Amino acid sequence: MGVNLYTCLWANGKADEMIEYYSHVFPNVTLLSNTSIVSNIEINGFKLMLLNAVSQFEINPSISFLYNCSSENEVVEIWEKLKPNSKVLMDLGKYPWAEQYGWIQDAFGVNWQLIYIADNKNWGKILPSLMFTGINNGKLADAILFYQTIFGTDNAHNIVAKYGENDPDTTGNIKYAEFDLIYYPMVAMENSGSHDFQFNEGVSLVVECNTQTEIDHFWFGLSDGGSLGQCGWLKDRYGISWQIVPKILGEIMEDKDLALTATDIVLHSTKFEISKFEAIRKLKEL
């Protein structure tokens, strides 16, 4: 399949502020596109969509970002830039699993796990990190199988470490897992502690498709046991939000002559039909 995966943050009208902020915090930030509704940036090659509509959804730690640093100095430098107006969830320091590690919620509520491991063989600079807790605690192994059944396992890369009897969590729970979905690397963990958050729309995963067959496959596959929403959104059986979108939509939204009509199609859609977007582009070409 020729689909692309990336992550979306609900910016709540603050997309321009977030772009400026992350350009200050991180090296190698590139602005890919910027409209009043959606902006796209890359941080060290990792694509983030910033959805600028105002909503009640708040970003929380259920989906964070593991940032693999190349040195202890890089960890400290980024940490210090993130600290103002932030909330520290785990202090920066040496841990059994890393020379330097810290978990911080930045000024916009986005969660970052900064880590430096000297012999790190991780295959991504920035990785989405899913926390299965509360009603999802104990379901991570099933979730990885569920996702890889839908996305395919041609490039499956699974590393799973579990809690033992002397560890500070439920024995057998997954302490750390690495897996990928069509060359999109992710990490995940389970936690049996008491938390006041679950997966929500604040952070979602985007599947960008080239064909209607791909849209239908991921729409019906990922929503199995979950729920369907508007504008190409769905929730899977674990409550993670996904956007199943046609690649042509992003191209059309950058065309000022077509953006308004395309937006109207989006607002009146559940599952997207590529033919509707192709039709308005053909009308312009006449």
Coordinates of C-alpha atoms in Angstrom, one line a residue, residues 30-192:
T30 CA 10.3 22.9 8.4
L31 CA 7.0 24.5 7.5
L32 CA 5.4 22.4 4.8
S33 CA 2.1 24.2 4.5
N34 CA 0.0 26.8 6.4
T35 CA -3.7 27.6 6.0
S36 CA -6.2 29.0 8.4
I37 CA -7.5 25.5 9.1
V38 CA -4.5 23.2 8.8
S39 CA -0.8 23.6 9.1
N40 CA 1.9 20.9 8.5
I41 CA 5.4 21.0 9.9
E42 CA 8.3 18.6 10.1
I43 CA 10.6 18.3 13.1
N44 CA 13.7 16.4 12.1
G45 CA 11.7 14.8 9.3
F46 CA 8.8 13.8 11.6
K47 CA 5.5 15.2 10.2
L48 CA 3.0 16.9 12.4
M49 CA -0.4 18.2 11.3
L50 CA -1.7 21.1 13.4
L51 CA -5.5 21.3 13.2
N52 CA -6.4 24.9 14.0
A53 CA -10.2 24.5 14.7
V54 CA -11.3 25.4 18.2
S55 CA -12.7 22.5 20.2
Q56 CA -13.1 21.1 23.7
F57 CA -10.5 18.4 23.1
E58 CA -7.3 18.8 25.2
I59 CA -4.1 17.1 24.5
N60 CA -3.1 14.7 27.3
P61 CA -0.3 12.2 28.1
S62 CA -2.0 9.2 26.6
I63 CA -0.1 9.9 23.3
S64 CA 3.3 11.4 23.8
F65 CA 6.4 11.7 21.6
L66 CA 9.6 9.9 22.4
Y67 CA 12.5 12.1 21.2
N68 CA 15.7 10.2 20.7
C69 CA 18.6 12.6 21.4
S70 CA 22.1 12.0 20.0
S71 CA 23.9 13.3 23.2
E72 CA 23.3 14.2 26.8
N73 CA 23.9 17.8 25.8
E74 CA 21.0 17.7 23.3
V75 CA 18.7 16.3 26.0
V76 CA 19.5 19.2 28.4
E77 CA 19.4 21.8 25.7
I78 CA 15.9 20.9 24.5
W79 CA 14.7 20.3 28.0
E80 CA 15.6 23.8 29.1
K81 CA 13.8 25.3 26.1
L82 CA 10.7 23.3 26.9
K83 CA 10.7 24.1 30.6
P84 CA 9.0 27.6 30.7
N85 CA 5.3 27.2 31.3
S86 CA 5.6 23.4 31.2
K87 CA 4.7 20.6 33.6
V88 CA 7.4 18.0 34.5
L89 CA 5.9 14.5 34.7
M90 CA 9.3 12.7 35.3
D91 CA 12.4 14.6 36.3
L92 CA 15.3 14.8 33.9
G93 CA 18.1 12.5 35.0
K94 CA 19.7 9.1 34.8
Y95 CA 17.4 6.0 34.8
P96 CA 18.0 2.3 34.6
W97 CA 17.0 2.4 30.9
A98 CA 18.8 5.6 29.8
E99 CA 21.8 7.8 30.5
Q100 CA 19.4 10.8 30.4
Y101 CA 15.6 10.7 30.3
G102 CA 12.7 13.1 31.3
W103 CA 9.0 13.5 30.5
I104 CA 7.7 17.0 30.1
Q105 CA 4.3 18.5 29.1
D106 CA 5.1 21.6 27.1
A107 CA 3.3 25.0 27.1
F108 CA 0.7 23.7 24.6
G109 CA 0.0 20.5 26.6
V110 CA 2.0 18.3 24.2
N111 CA 4.0 15.5 26.0
W112 CA 7.6 14.8 25.2
Q113 CA 9.8 12.0 26.5
L114 CA 13.4 13.1 25.9
I115 CA 15.9 10.3 26.0
Y116 CA 19.5 9.6 25.4
I117 CA 20.8 6.0 25.2
A118 CA 24.5 5.6 24.2
D119 CA 24.0 2.5 22.2
N120 CA 20.5 3.3 21.0
K121 CA 19.4 1.2 18.0
N122 CA 16.0 2.8 17.8
W123 CA 15.0 3.4 14.2
G124 CA 13.4 6.8 14.5
K125 CA 14.3 10.3 15.9
I126 CA 10.7 11.0 17.0
L127 CA 8.2 8.2 17.8
P128 CA 4.6 8.5 18.8
S129 CA 4.2 6.8 22.2
L130 CA 0.9 5.2 23.2
M131 CA 0.0 4.6 26.9
F132 CA -2.6 1.9 27.4
T133 CA -4.0 2.6 30.9
G134 CA -7.3 2.5 32.7
I135 CA -9.9 0.5 30.6
N136 CA -7.1 -0.2 28.1
N137 CA -4.6 -1.6 30.5
G138 CA -3.6 -5.1 29.5
K139 CA -4.8 -4.7 25.9
L140 CA -1.6 -3.6 24.2
A141 CA -0.6 -7.0 22.8
D142 CA -4.0 -7.4 21.2
A143 CA -3.8 -3.8 19.9
I144 CA -0.5 -4.4 18.1
L145 CA -1.9 -7.5 16.5
F146 CA -5.1 -5.6 15.5
Y147 CA -3.2 -2.8 13.9
Q148 CA -0.7 -4.9 12.0
T149 CA -3.5 -7.1 10.7
I150 CA -5.0 -4.0 9.1
F151 CA -1.8 -2.3 8.0
G152 CA 0.0 -5.5 7.0
T153 CA 3.2 -7.0 8.5
D154 CA 5.6 -6.8 5.6
N155 CA 7.9 -4.6 7.7
A156 CA 6.9 -5.8 11.1
H157 CA 9.4 -4.9 13.8
N158 CA 8.2 -5.9 17.2
I159 CA 10.2 -5.6 20.4
V160 CA 8.3 -6.3 23.6
A161 CA 9.6 -6.1 27.2
K162 CA 7.3 -7.1 30.1
Y163 CA 7.2 -6.3 33.8
G164 CA 8.5 -9.0 36.1
E165 CA 7.5 -10.0 39.6
N166 CA 9.8 -7.4 41.2
D167 CA 8.9 -4.5 38.9
P168 CA 6.6 -1.6 39.9
D169 CA 3.6 -2.6 37.8
T170 CA 1.4 -5.6 37.1
T171 CA 3.5 -8.7 36.3
G172 CA 3.1 -9.5 32.6
N173 CA 2.1 -6.0 31.6
I174 CA 4.0 -4.6 28.7
K175 CA 6.7 -2.2 30.0
Y176 CA 7.8 -1.2 26.5
A177 CA 6.9 -2.2 23.0
E178 CA 8.3 -1.1 19.6
F179 CA 6.3 -1.8 16.4
D180 CA 5.7 -0.2 13.1
L181 CA 2.8 0.3 10.7
I182 CA 3.9 0.4 7.1
Y183 CA 7.3 1.8 8.0
Y184 CA 5.8 4.2 10.6
P185 CA 7.6 3.4 13.8
M186 CA 5.8 3.7 17.1
V187 CA 6.3 2.8 20.8
A188 CA 3.8 1.9 23.5
M189 CA 3.4 0.9 27.1
E190 CA 0.9 -0.3 29.6
N191 CA 0.4 1.3 33.0
S192 CA -1.9 0.0 35.8

